[in-house]
Amino acid sequence: MTDNIISIVEADAQLTAPGQMFEMETVAIRGVDYRVWKHAPSSLKTVLDLSLRYPDADFLVYEDERYTFSQHYRMAATMAHRLVDFGVVKGDRVAIAARNLPEWVVAFWGSVLSGAITVPINAWWTGEELAYGLSDSGSKVAIVDEARLERMRPNLDQMPDLEQILVITEHRGQKPELGAPHARIAIRDFNEVMGEVADDVEAPAIEINTDDDATIFYTSGTTGRPKGAVGTHRNAITNLMNLIFSGQRSTLRFGGGNVDDKGESIQNAYLLNIPLFHATGCLAVMIANTASGGKLVMSHHFDAGQALGLIQSEKITTFGGVPTIAMQILDHPDFDQFDTSTVKSVSYGGAPAPPELVRRIRATFPGGQPGNGYGLTETSAAVALNSGPDYVAKPDSCGPAIPVCDVAIVPEDYVGDEPGADLPKGPEVTGELWIKGPNVVRCYWNKPEESAKTFTKGWLRSGDVARIDEEGFIFIVDRAKDMIIRGGENVYSVEVEGALFEHPAVADAAVIGVPHPVLGEEVGAVIVVRPGHVVEAEELMKHVAARLAKFSVPTHIFFYDQPLPRNPAGKILKRQLRDELCPKP
């Protein structure tokens, strides 16, 4: 850092001073005191109203379709009226199960305007899993695409609360295949239900309060049944304010932002490569761009070559999502044939990013800044954000906590229900990361026992092992369940994966525990080799040994000839890898 760059503490003090946009106040929510953003919008409906500041700007781009903010607003308001006509009342659940399409966004905002609780359902789920999500949430209406309808159809009788299914077609300009009618559930064409969109349509007159329930996002379910995290309007809005605050803080300290060579503001153009049914895609990307006038560019599925073409043709300013997407784009053999000069930010979250990726982004995009973030479904996305020179200086950190969030490092054997002043502190102390803030969801839907284990007096037990340095930067060391215990020594898979990624032949890596009769576990590494490279297991072991303690060096190297399995959030399915590569006798 140079002397003329103000510190994070100084920047925070300026931005949160009385009368400033990010002034904070203390508010009691469900009997617990929280610091909140004093000047935040009152509800997601207010956020959508903000989008009308950019009526003629492109908002949604999908293949050859374009929708302005004004067009989108009128479509969402129309959908809200149709839902009300179906009998949807405040607090009813409206589910969305579809791939990223313009109708997904319209359905979300239409559901918000109707006063419903929106339930984004994982489009990768099987028919039985879709039935579970729709039944567990008690959704009255489901908005789905044709592929999801076909998966759901054999299980429709398992969804007793479902009354209406609106079907989106991926075959643009054609009617969807609705199939045979159901005795109880009406199955309709989404576009026919929408009907005419009037130029003067307004949202239904439904009162929506800040602490009303707004969403149910299902956890990624890497272990056990997915749980529905119940988020309020305040949760979603806090995340929006957190993101805006982080951007303002970075601009205050380092300059930059979405400006052209003359310093004039330009529209953010976001290449949407992550699913909208995930908290990051919906809350951190879609809602943020709705409020700020950003353009969302969608594609049918992720392809690195197609992504590069869209970066060039749509003048993309931001892409990322999860680290693997950034790596695949950087590794594409035709990368140099595309104009990527408009890129201002390569930001990602949802999975640990190797420090080597930060260096590659800085080298490849001189005009762009790498960025990383940390959050969970249960925190409505962002808790901490790290970008620009801070991220370059500390590439293995997810950044400092946003000012409205409290964080604490809690020992594994701690028995209290909120962190006490007697907890050990210091940059070398590791433990479970606990989080408190107005972005933390209120509970798991219909799961009081699970809720009591995870949420206590406003605090969330994250399940992540972390440490916090003297500047407040958070370092996620591992998921508690991914930590390997080798002969009594804790091996943090993130650290081993970071070391492996520094080897030029490693395209992707996952560290797993391999059962051992004496040590309990040994360290195993699953490796995807970069195209055109050859590497032996012994070389990789020596590479890690030069960087980490002996007990952290992998003793088993598994070479994988296909992409590592991941869930939609970008997290590697390590349990699947363990079952495949280390079968139980």
Coordinates of C-alpha atoms in Angstrom, one line a residue:
M1 CA 0.0 0.0 0.0
T2 CA 1.2 3.5 -0.7
D3 CA 1.0 6.3 1.8
N4 CA -1.7 8.2 0.0
I5 CA -4.2 5.3 0.0
I6 CA -6.5 5.7 3.0
S7 CA -7.1 2.7 5.2
I8 CA -10.2 0.5 5.3
V9 CA -11.0 2.0 8.7
E10 CA -10.7 5.5 7.4
A11 CA -12.8 4.7 4.3
D12 CA -15.5 3.1 6.4
A13 CA -15.7 6.1 8.7
Q14 CA -16.2 8.5 5.8
L15 CA -18.8 6.4 4.1
T16 CA -20.8 5.6 7.2
A17 CA -20.7 9.1 8.8
P18 CA -24.0 10.7 9.8
G19 CA -26.0 11.9 6.8
Q20 CA -24.1 9.8 4.3
M21 CA -25.7 7.2 2.1
F22 CA -24.2 4.3 4.2
E23 CA -25.1 5.7 7.6
M24 CA -25.9 2.9 10.1
E25 CA -28.4 2.7 13.0
T26 CA -29.3 0.0 15.5
V27 CA -32.7 -1.7 15.0
A28 CA -34.3 -4.5 17.0
I29 CA -35.4 -7.3 14.7
R30 CA -37.3 -10.2 16.2
G31 CA -35.9 -9.2 19.6
V32 CA -32.3 -8.9 18.6
D33 CA -30.4 -5.7 18.0
Y34 CA -28.6 -5.3 14.6
R35 CA -26.7 -2.6 12.9
V36 CA -28.6 -1.8 9.7
W37 CA -28.2 0.5 6.7
K38 CA -30.3 3.5 7.7
H39 CA -31.1 4.7 4.2
A40 CA -31.7 1.3 2.5
P41 CA -34.7 0.8 0.3
S42 CA -37.7 -0.4 2.2
S43 CA -38.5 -3.5 0.2
L44 CA -37.6 -5.3 -3.0
K45 CA -40.6 -3.6 -4.7
T46 CA -38.7 -0.3 -4.0
V47 CA -35.6 -1.8 -5.6
L48 CA -37.6 -2.6 -8.8
D49 CA -38.9 0.9 -8.9
L50 CA -35.3 2.1 -9.0
S51 CA -34.9 0.3 -12.3
L52 CA -37.2 2.8 -14.0
R53 CA -34.4 5.4 -13.8
Y54 CA -33.0 3.6 -16.8
P55 CA -36.2 3.0 -18.9
D56 CA -34.6 2.7 -22.4
A57 CA -31.4 0.9 -21.4
D58 CA -31.0 -2.8 -22.2
F59 CA -31.6 -5.0 -19.1
L60 CA -32.0 -8.6 -20.3
V61 CA -30.2 -10.0 -23.4
Y62 CA -30.6 -13.6 -24.4
E63 CA -29.5 -14.7 -27.9
D64 CA -31.3 -12.4 -30.2
E65 CA -33.8 -11.1 -27.6
R66 CA -33.5 -7.8 -25.8
Y67 CA -35.6 -6.2 -23.1
T68 CA -35.2 -2.7 -21.7
F69 CA -35.8 -1.9 -18.1
S70 CA -39.2 -0.4 -18.9
Q71 CA -40.3 -3.4 -20.9
H72 CA -39.2 -5.7 -18.0
Y73 CA -41.0 -3.6 -15.4
R74 CA -44.3 -3.8 -17.3
M75 CA -43.9 -7.6 -17.8
A76 CA -43.2 -8.1 -14.1
A77 CA -46.2 -6.0 -13.1
T78 CA -48.4 -7.9 -15.5
M79 CA -47.2 -11.2 -14.1
A80 CA -47.9 -10.0 -10.6
H81 CA -51.5 -9.3 -11.6
R82 CA -51.8 -12.8 -13.2
L83 CA -50.6 -14.4 -9.9
V84 CA -53.1 -12.4 -7.9
D85 CA -55.8 -13.5 -10.4
F86 CA -54.7 -17.1 -9.6
G87 CA -55.5 -16.5 -5.9
V88 CA -51.9 -15.8 -4.7
V89 CA -52.0 -13.7 -1.6
K90 CA -49.3 -12.2 0.6
G91 CA -47.1 -15.0 2.0
D92 CA -48.0 -17.7 -0.5
R93 CA -45.1 -19.4 -2.2
V94 CA -44.4 -19.1 -5.9
A95 CA -41.6 -21.4 -7.1
I96 CA -39.4 -20.9 -10.2
A97 CA -37.6 -24.0 -11.7
A98 CA -36.0 -23.2 -15.0
R99 CA -32.7 -22.5 -16.6
N100 CA -31.5 -18.9 -17.0
L101 CA -34.0 -17.3 -19.3
P102 CA -35.6 -13.8 -19.4
E103 CA -38.8 -15.2 -18.1
W104 CA -37.0 -16.4 -14.9
V105 CA -36.3 -12.7 -14.1
V106 CA -39.8 -11.6 -15.0
A107 CA -41.2 -14.4 -12.8
F108 CA -39.1 -13.4 -9.8
W109 CA -40.1 -9.8 -9.9
G110 CA -43.7 -10.6 -10.7
S111 CA -43.8 -12.9 -7.6
V112 CA -42.2 -10.1 -5.5
L113 CA -44.8 -7.6 -6.6
S114 CA -47.6 -10.0 -5.8
G115 CA -46.5 -10.2 -2.2
A116 CA -45.6 -13.8 -2.5
I117 CA -42.5 -15.6 -1.1
T118 CA -40.4 -16.5 -4.1
V119 CA -38.8 -20.0 -4.1
P120 CA -36.0 -20.4 -6.6
I121 CA -35.7 -24.1 -7.2
N122 CA -32.5 -25.9 -8.3
A123 CA -32.9 -26.6 -12.0
W124 CA -30.4 -29.4 -11.8
W125 CA -32.5 -31.4 -9.4
T126 CA -34.1 -34.7 -10.3
G127 CA -37.8 -35.2 -10.5
E128 CA -37.9 -36.5 -6.9
E129 CA -35.8 -33.6 -5.7
L130 CA -38.0 -31.1 -7.5
A131 CA -41.0 -32.7 -5.8
Y132 CA -39.3 -32.4 -2.5
G133 CA -38.6 -28.6 -2.9
L134 CA -42.1 -27.8 -4.2
S135 CA -43.8 -29.9 -1.5
D136 CA -41.6 -28.7 1.3
S137 CA -42.1 -25.1 0.5
G138 CA -45.8 -25.6 -0.1
S139 CA -45.7 -23.7 -3.3
K140 CA -49.1 -22.7 -4.8
V141 CA -47.7 -21.8 -8.3
A142 CA -44.6 -23.1 -10.1
I143 CA -43.1 -21.4 -13.1
V144 CA -41.0 -24.0 -15.0
D145 CA -39.4 -24.7 -18.3
E146 CA -40.3 -27.7 -20.4
A147 CA -37.4 -29.9 -19.2
R148 CA -38.3 -29.3 -15.5
L149 CA -42.0 -30.0 -16.3
E150 CA -41.1 -33.4 -17.7
R151 CA -39.0 -34.2 -14.7
M152 CA -41.8 -33.2 -12.3
R153 CA -44.6 -34.9 -14.1
P154 CA -44.3 -38.4 -12.6
N155 CA -44.3 -36.8 -9.1
L156 CA -47.1 -34.2 -9.4
D157 CA -49.2 -36.0 -6.9
Q158 CA -46.5 -35.5 -4.3
M159 CA -47.1 -31.7 -4.4
P160 CA -50.4 -31.3 -2.5
D161 CA -50.3 -27.5 -2.4
L162 CA -49.5 -26.9 -6.0
E163 CA -52.4 -25.5 -8.0
Q164 CA -50.9 -23.9 -11.2
I165 CA -47.8 -24.7 -13.4
L166 CA -46.8 -22.0 -15.9
V167 CA -44.5 -23.4 -18.6
I168 CA -41.8 -21.5 -20.4
T169 CA -40.5 -22.8 -23.7
E170 CA -36.8 -22.8 -24.6
H171 CA -37.8 -23.0 -28.3
R172 CA -38.3 -19.3 -28.7
G173 CA -41.3 -18.3 -30.7
Q174 CA -43.0 -21.6 -30.2
K175 CA -45.6 -22.9 -27.7
P176 CA -44.3 -25.2 -25.0
E177 CA -45.2 -28.9 -24.9
L178 CA -47.7 -29.1 -22.0
G179 CA -48.4 -32.8 -22.2
A180 CA -51.4 -34.5 -20.7
P181 CA -53.5 -32.5 -18.3
H182 CA -53.4 -33.2 -14.6
A183 CA -56.6 -33.9 -12.6
R184 CA -55.9 -31.3 -10.0
I185 CA -53.1 -29.0 -11.2
A186 CA -53.6 -26.6 -14.1
I187 CA -50.7 -26.7 -16.6
R188 CA -50.6 -23.5 -18.7
D189 CA -48.4 -21.7 -21.3
F190 CA -46.5 -18.9 -19.6
N191 CA -46.9 -16.5 -22.5
E192 CA -50.6 -17.2 -22.9
V193 CA -51.0 -16.5 -19.2
M194 CA -49.1 -13.3 -19.5
G195 CA -51.2 -12.1 -22.4
E196 CA -51.1 -8.5 -23.4
V197 CA -48.7 -6.2 -21.5
A198 CA -50.3 -2.8 -21.3
D199 CA -48.1 0.3 -21.6
D200 CA -49.6 1.8 -18.5
V201 CA -49.7 -1.3 -16.2
E202 CA -48.8 -0.7 -12.6
A203 CA -47.9 -3.1 -9.8
P204 CA -50.7 -4.4 -7.6
A205 CA -51.4 -2.3 -4.5
I206 CA -50.0 -4.7 -2.0
E207 CA -48.3 -3.5 1.2
I208 CA -44.8 -5.0 1.6
N209 CA -42.8 -4.4 4.7
T210 CA -39.1 -4.6 5.3
D211 CA -39.1 -7.6 7.5
D212 CA -41.7 -9.6 5.5
D213 CA -40.5 -12.9 4.2
A214 CA -39.3 -12.6 0.6
T215 CA -37.5 -15.7 -0.6
I216 CA -36.7 -19.3 0.2
F217 CA -33.4 -20.4 -1.2
Y218 CA -32.5 -24.1 -0.7
T219 CA -29.0 -24.8 0.5
S220 CA -26.8 -26.6 -2.0
G221 CA -27.2 -29.9 -0.2
T222 CA -23.6 -31.2 -0.4
T223 CA -24.5 -33.1 2.7
G224 CA -28.0 -34.2 3.7
R225 CA -31.4 -32.9 2.5
P226 CA -31.4 -29.3 1.2
K227 CA -32.9 -26.8 3.7
G228 CA -35.0 -23.8 2.7
A229 CA -33.3 -20.7 4.0
V230 CA -36.1 -18.1 4.6
G231 CA -34.9 -14.6 3.6
T232 CA -36.7 -11.4 4.3
H233 CA -36.8 -8.2 2.2
R234 CA -34.3 -6.7 4.6
N235 CA -32.0 -9.6 4.1
A236 CA -31.9 -9.2 0.3
I237 CA -31.7 -5.4 0.5
T238 CA -28.9 -5.6 3.0
N239 CA -26.9 -7.7 0.5
L240 CA -27.6 -5.1 -2.2
M241 CA -26.3 -2.3 0.1
N242 CA -23.3 -4.4 1.1
L243 CA -22.3 -4.8 -2.6
I244 CA -22.8 -1.1 -3.3
F245 CA -20.9 -0.1 -0.2
S246 CA -18.0 -2.4 -1.1
G247 CA -17.8 -0.8 -4.6
Q248 CA -17.9 2.7 -3.2
R249 CA -15.2 1.8 -0.6
S250 CA -12.9 0.4 -3.3
T251 CA -13.5 3.5 -5.5
L252 CA -12.8 5.8 -2.6
R253 CA -9.5 4.1 -1.8
F254 CA -8.2 3.1 -5.3
G255 CA -10.3 5.0 -7.9
G256 CA -11.6 3.2 -10.9
G257 CA -15.2 2.0 -11.3
N258 CA -17.3 1.7 -14.4
V259 CA -16.0 4.7 -16.3
D260 CA -14.6 5.2 -19.7
D261 CA -11.3 6.9 -20.7
K262 CA -12.9 10.3 -20.2
G263 CA -14.1 9.4 -16.7
E264 CA -17.7 9.2 -17.8
S265 CA -20.0 6.5 -16.3
I266 CA -20.7 3.5 -18.5
Q267 CA -23.3 0.8 -18.1
N268 CA -22.2 -2.3 -16.3
A269 CA -22.6 -5.4 -18.6
Y270 CA -22.6 -8.6 -16.7
L271 CA -22.0 -12.0 -18.4
L272 CA -24.4 -14.2 -16.4
N273 CA -22.7 -17.6 -16.2
I274 CA -24.2 -18.7 -12.8
P275 CA -27.7 -20.0 -12.2
L276 CA -30.3 -17.5 -11.0
F277 CA -31.7 -20.1 -8.6
H278 CA -28.6 -19.7 -6.5
A279 CA -28.3 -16.8 -3.9
T280 CA -25.3 -15.4 -5.7
G281 CA -26.9 -15.4 -9.1
C282 CA -30.2 -13.9 -7.9
L283 CA -29.3 -11.7 -4.9
A284 CA -25.8 -10.6 -5.8
V285 CA -26.0 -10.4 -9.6
M286 CA -29.6 -10.1 -10.8
I287 CA -31.0 -7.8 -8.0
A288 CA -27.9 -5.7 -7.9
N289 CA -28.0 -5.0 -11.7
T290 CA -31.7 -4.4 -11.5
A291 CA -31.1 -1.6 -9.0
S292 CA -28.1 -0.1 -10.7
G293 CA -29.1 -0.2 -14.3
G294 CA -26.8 -3.0 -15.4
K295 CA -27.2 -5.3 -18.4
L296 CA -27.5 -9.0 -17.9
V297 CA -26.3 -11.1 -20.8
M298 CA -27.5 -14.7 -20.7
S299 CA -26.6 -17.8 -22.7
H300 CA -28.2 -21.2 -23.0
H301 CA -25.3 -22.9 -21.3
F302 CA -21.7 -22.0 -20.4
D303 CA -19.2 -22.4 -23.1
A304 CA -15.8 -20.6 -22.8
G305 CA -15.6 -19.8 -26.5
Q306 CA -19.1 -18.4 -26.7
A307 CA -18.5 -16.4 -23.5
L308 CA -15.5 -14.8 -25.2
G309 CA -17.7 -13.9 -28.2
L310 CA -20.2 -12.3 -25.9
I311 CA -17.5 -10.4 -24.0
Q312 CA -16.5 -8.8 -27.3
S313 CA -20.0 -8.3 -28.9
E314 CA -21.8 -7.0 -25.7
K315 CA -18.8 -5.1 -24.3
I316 CA -18.9 -7.1 -21.1
T317 CA -17.5 -5.2 -18.1
T318 CA -17.9 -8.0 -15.5
F319 CA -17.8 -11.7 -15.6
G320 CA -16.9 -14.5 -13.2
G321 CA -19.4 -16.3 -10.9
V322 CA -17.2 -19.1 -9.6
P323 CA -13.4 -19.5 -10.0
T324 CA -13.7 -22.4 -12.5
I325 CA -15.5 -20.2 -15.0
A326 CA -12.8 -17.6 -14.9
M327 CA -10.2 -20.3 -15.3
Q328 CA -11.9 -21.9 -18.3
I329 CA -12.2 -18.5 -20.1
L330 CA -8.5 -17.7 -19.4
D331 CA -7.4 -21.2 -20.6
H332 CA -9.4 -21.1 -23.9
P333 CA -7.0 -21.6 -26.8
D334 CA -8.6 -18.8 -28.8
F335 CA -8.5 -16.2 -26.0
D336 CA -6.2 -13.8 -27.8
Q337 CA -8.5 -13.6 -30.8
F338 CA -11.2 -11.7 -28.9
D339 CA -11.3 -8.1 -27.7
T340 CA -11.7 -8.3 -23.9
S341 CA -10.5 -4.7 -23.2
T342 CA -13.9 -3.7 -21.8
V343 CA -13.6 -6.0 -18.8
K344 CA -13.3 -4.0 -15.6
S345 CA -13.9 -6.8 -13.1
V346 CA -13.5 -10.5 -12.8
S347 CA -15.4 -11.4 -9.7
Y348 CA -16.4 -14.6 -8.2
G349 CA -17.4 -16.4 -5.0
G350 CA -19.1 -19.6 -4.0
A351 CA -15.9 -21.6 -3.8
P352 CA -12.3 -20.9 -2.7
A353 CA -10.1 -19.4 -5.4
P354 CA -6.5 -20.3 -5.8
P355 CA -4.1 -17.3 -5.4
E356 CA -2.6 -18.2 -8.8
L357 CA -5.9 -17.2 -10.4
V358 CA -5.5 -13.7 -9.0
R359 CA -2.1 -13.3 -10.6
R360 CA -3.3 -14.6 -13.9
I361 CA -6.3 -12.2 -14.0
R362 CA -4.0 -9.2 -13.2
A363 CA -1.6 -10.3 -16.0
T364 CA -4.4 -10.9 -18.6
F365 CA -6.7 -8.0 -17.9
P366 CA -4.6 -4.9 -17.3
G367 CA -7.7 -2.7 -17.2
G368 CA -9.6 -5.1 -14.9
Q369 CA -9.6 -5.9 -11.3
P370 CA -10.0 -9.3 -9.7
G371 CA -12.5 -9.7 -6.9
N372 CA -13.5 -12.4 -4.5
G373 CA -16.3 -12.6 -2.0
Y374 CA -17.6 -14.8 0.8
G375 CA -21.1 -15.6 1.8
L376 CA -23.6 -18.3 2.2
T377 CA -27.2 -19.0 1.3
E378 CA -27.9 -18.3 4.9
T379 CA -26.3 -14.8 4.7
S380 CA -28.2 -13.8 1.5
A381 CA -24.8 -13.8 -0.3
A382 CA -22.1 -11.3 0.7
V383 CA -20.5 -11.1 4.1
A384 CA -17.0 -10.1 3.0
L385 CA -15.6 -8.8 -0.2
N386 CA -12.0 -8.4 -1.4
S387 CA -11.0 -6.6 -4.6
G388 CA -8.4 -4.6 -6.4
P389 CA -5.0 -4.0 -4.7
D390 CA -6.3 -5.5 -1.5
Y391 CA -7.0 -8.8 -3.3
V392 CA -3.7 -8.8 -5.1
A393 CA -1.9 -8.2 -1.7
K394 CA -4.0 -10.9 0.1
P395 CA -5.2 -13.3 -2.6
D396 CA -6.0 -16.1 -0.1
S397 CA -8.4 -13.8 1.8
C398 CA -12.1 -13.1 1.1
G399 CA -11.7 -9.6 2.5
P400 CA -12.9 -7.8 5.6
A401 CA -16.5 -8.1 6.9
I402 CA -19.0 -5.4 5.7
P403 CA -19.6 -2.9 8.5
V404 CA -23.2 -4.1 9.3
C405 CA -21.8 -7.6 9.9
D406 CA -20.2 -8.9 13.0
V407 CA -17.8 -11.9 12.7
A408 CA -16.2 -14.1 15.4
I409 CA -13.8 -17.0 15.4
V410 CA -15.2 -19.6 17.8
P411 CA -13.5 -22.8 19.1
E412 CA -14.9 -26.1 18.1
D413 CA -15.8 -27.0 21.7
Y414 CA -17.5 -23.7 22.5
V415 CA -20.8 -24.2 24.3
G416 CA -22.2 -20.6 24.4
D417 CA -25.0 -19.3 22.2
E418 CA -23.2 -16.1 21.3
P419 CA -19.5 -15.3 21.1
G420 CA -18.2 -13.9 24.4
A421 CA -15.5 -11.4 25.1
D422 CA -13.3 -14.2 26.5
L423 CA -12.8 -15.9 23.1
P424 CA -9.2 -16.3 22.0
K425 CA -8.2 -13.7 19.4
G426 CA -5.3 -13.0 17.1
P427 CA -4.3 -13.7 13.5
E428 CA -3.2 -17.2 14.2
V429 CA -6.4 -18.3 16.0
T430 CA -8.5 -20.6 13.8
G431 CA -12.0 -21.8 14.6
E432 CA -15.6 -21.8 13.2
L433 CA -16.7 -18.5 11.7
W434 CA -19.8 -17.1 13.3
I435 CA -21.7 -14.3 11.6
K436 CA -24.3 -11.8 12.7
G437 CA -26.0 -9.1 10.6
P438 CA -29.2 -8.0 9.0
N439 CA -28.4 -10.2 6.0
V440 CA -28.6 -13.4 7.9
V441 CA -31.8 -15.3 7.2
R442 CA -34.3 -15.8 10.0
C443 CA -34.6 -19.7 9.9
Y444 CA -34.9 -22.8 7.9
W445 CA -38.4 -23.4 6.5
N446 CA -40.3 -25.9 8.6
K447 CA -37.1 -27.1 10.4
P448 CA -37.1 -25.8 13.9
E449 CA -34.5 -28.3 15.2
E450 CA -32.0 -27.5 12.3
S451 CA -32.7 -23.8 12.8
A452 CA -31.9 -24.0 16.5
K453 CA -28.6 -25.7 15.7
T454 CA -27.5 -23.1 13.2
F455 CA -29.0 -19.8 14.4
T456 CA -28.7 -18.4 17.9
K457 CA -29.3 -14.9 19.2
G458 CA -28.8 -13.5 15.7
W459 CA -25.6 -15.4 15.1
L460 CA -25.1 -17.9 12.3
R461 CA -22.8 -20.9 12.8
S462 CA -21.3 -21.0 9.3
G463 CA -19.6 -24.4 9.4
D464 CA -16.5 -22.8 7.9
V465 CA -13.1 -22.8 9.6
A466 CA -11.4 -19.4 9.4
R467 CA -9.0 -16.9 10.9
I468 CA -9.0 -13.1 10.9
D469 CA -5.8 -11.1 10.6
E470 CA -4.8 -7.9 12.3
E471 CA -6.5 -5.8 9.6
G472 CA -9.8 -7.7 9.8
F473 CA -9.3 -9.7 6.7
I474 CA -11.0 -13.1 6.8
F475 CA -9.2 -16.2 5.6
I476 CA -11.5 -19.2 5.0
V477 CA -9.3 -22.1 5.9
D478 CA -11.7 -24.9 5.2
R479 CA -15.2 -26.2 5.4
A480 CA -15.4 -27.9 8.8
K481 CA -16.6 -31.1 7.1
D482 CA -13.8 -31.0 4.5
M483 CA -11.0 -30.7 7.0
I484 CA -8.8 -33.8 7.0
I485 CA -7.4 -35.0 10.4
R486 CA -4.2 -36.9 9.7
G487 CA -2.8 -38.5 12.8
G488 CA -4.1 -35.7 15.0
E489 CA -2.9 -32.9 12.7
N490 CA -5.5 -30.7 11.0
V491 CA -5.0 -30.5 7.2
Y492 CA -6.9 -27.7 5.6
S493 CA -7.8 -28.8 2.0
V494 CA -8.0 -25.2 0.8
E495 CA -4.3 -24.6 1.6
V496 CA -3.3 -27.8 -0.2
E497 CA -5.4 -27.0 -3.2
G498 CA -3.9 -23.5 -3.3
A499 CA -0.4 -25.0 -3.4
L500 CA -1.4 -27.4 -6.1
F501 CA -2.8 -24.7 -8.3
E502 CA 0.6 -23.0 -8.3
H503 CA 1.9 -25.8 -10.5
P504 CA 1.6 -24.9 -14.2
A505 CA 0.2 -28.3 -15.1
V506 CA -2.8 -28.2 -12.7
A507 CA -6.0 -27.1 -14.3
D508 CA -8.3 -28.1 -11.3
A509 CA -7.8 -29.8 -8.0
A510 CA -9.7 -31.2 -5.1
V511 CA -8.2 -32.5 -1.8
I512 CA -10.0 -35.3 0.0
G513 CA -9.4 -37.5 3.0
V514 CA -8.3 -41.1 2.2
P515 CA -9.1 -43.6 4.9
H516 CA -6.0 -45.0 6.8
P517 CA -6.1 -47.7 9.5
V518 CA -3.6 -46.0 11.7
L519 CA -3.6 -42.3 10.9
G520 CA -7.4 -42.1 10.4
E521 CA -7.0 -40.2 7.2
E522 CA -4.3 -39.4 4.7
V523 CA -4.3 -36.6 2.2
G524 CA -5.5 -37.3 -1.3
A525 CA -5.5 -35.0 -4.3
V526 CA -7.7 -35.3 -7.3
I527 CA -6.1 -33.5 -10.3
V528 CA -7.2 -32.4 -13.7
V529 CA -4.2 -31.7 -15.9
R530 CA -4.1 -28.6 -18.1
P531 CA -4.3 -29.5 -21.8
G532 CA -0.9 -29.9 -23.4
H533 CA 0.9 -30.7 -20.0
V534 CA 2.2 -33.9 -18.5
V535 CA 3.0 -34.3 -14.9
E536 CA 3.8 -37.2 -12.6
A537 CA 2.4 -37.7 -9.1
E538 CA 5.8 -37.6 -7.5
E539 CA 6.4 -34.1 -9.0
L540 CA 3.2 -32.8 -7.5
M541 CA 4.0 -34.2 -4.1
K542 CA 7.4 -32.5 -4.2
H543 CA 5.8 -29.3 -5.3
V544 CA 3.4 -29.3 -2.3
A545 CA 6.2 -30.4 0.1
A546 CA 8.2 -27.3 -0.9
R547 CA 5.3 -25.1 0.3
L548 CA 3.5 -26.8 3.2
A549 CA 4.2 -28.9 6.2
K550 CA 5.0 -32.6 5.7
F551 CA 1.7 -33.8 7.1
S552 CA -0.2 -31.7 4.5
V553 CA 1.6 -33.3 1.5
P554 CA -0.8 -35.6 -0.5
T555 CA 0.2 -39.2 -0.3
H556 CA -2.4 -40.2 -2.9
I557 CA -2.7 -38.5 -6.3
F558 CA -5.7 -39.3 -8.5
F559 CA -5.7 -38.1 -12.1
Y560 CA -9.2 -37.2 -13.3
D561 CA -9.8 -37.2 -17.1
Q562 CA -13.0 -35.1 -16.9
P563 CA -14.2 -31.9 -15.2
L564 CA -14.5 -32.3 -11.4
P565 CA -18.1 -32.8 -10.3
R566 CA -19.6 -29.6 -8.9
N567 CA -23.0 -28.4 -7.7
P568 CA -24.6 -25.3 -9.2
A569 CA -22.9 -23.1 -6.6
G570 CA -19.5 -24.2 -8.0
K571 CA -18.6 -26.3 -4.9
I572 CA -16.8 -29.5 -5.7
L573 CA -18.8 -32.6 -4.7
K574 CA -16.0 -34.1 -2.6
R575 CA -18.2 -36.8 -1.1
Q576 CA -18.9 -38.0 -4.6
L577 CA -15.2 -38.1 -5.3
R578 CA -14.5 -39.9 -2.1
D579 CA -17.1 -42.5 -2.8
E580 CA -15.8 -43.0 -6.4
L581 CA -12.1 -43.0 -5.7
C582 CA -12.0 -44.5 -2.1
P583 CA -14.9 -47.0 -2.1
K584 CA -15.6 -48.6 1.3
P585 CA -14.6 -52.3 1.5

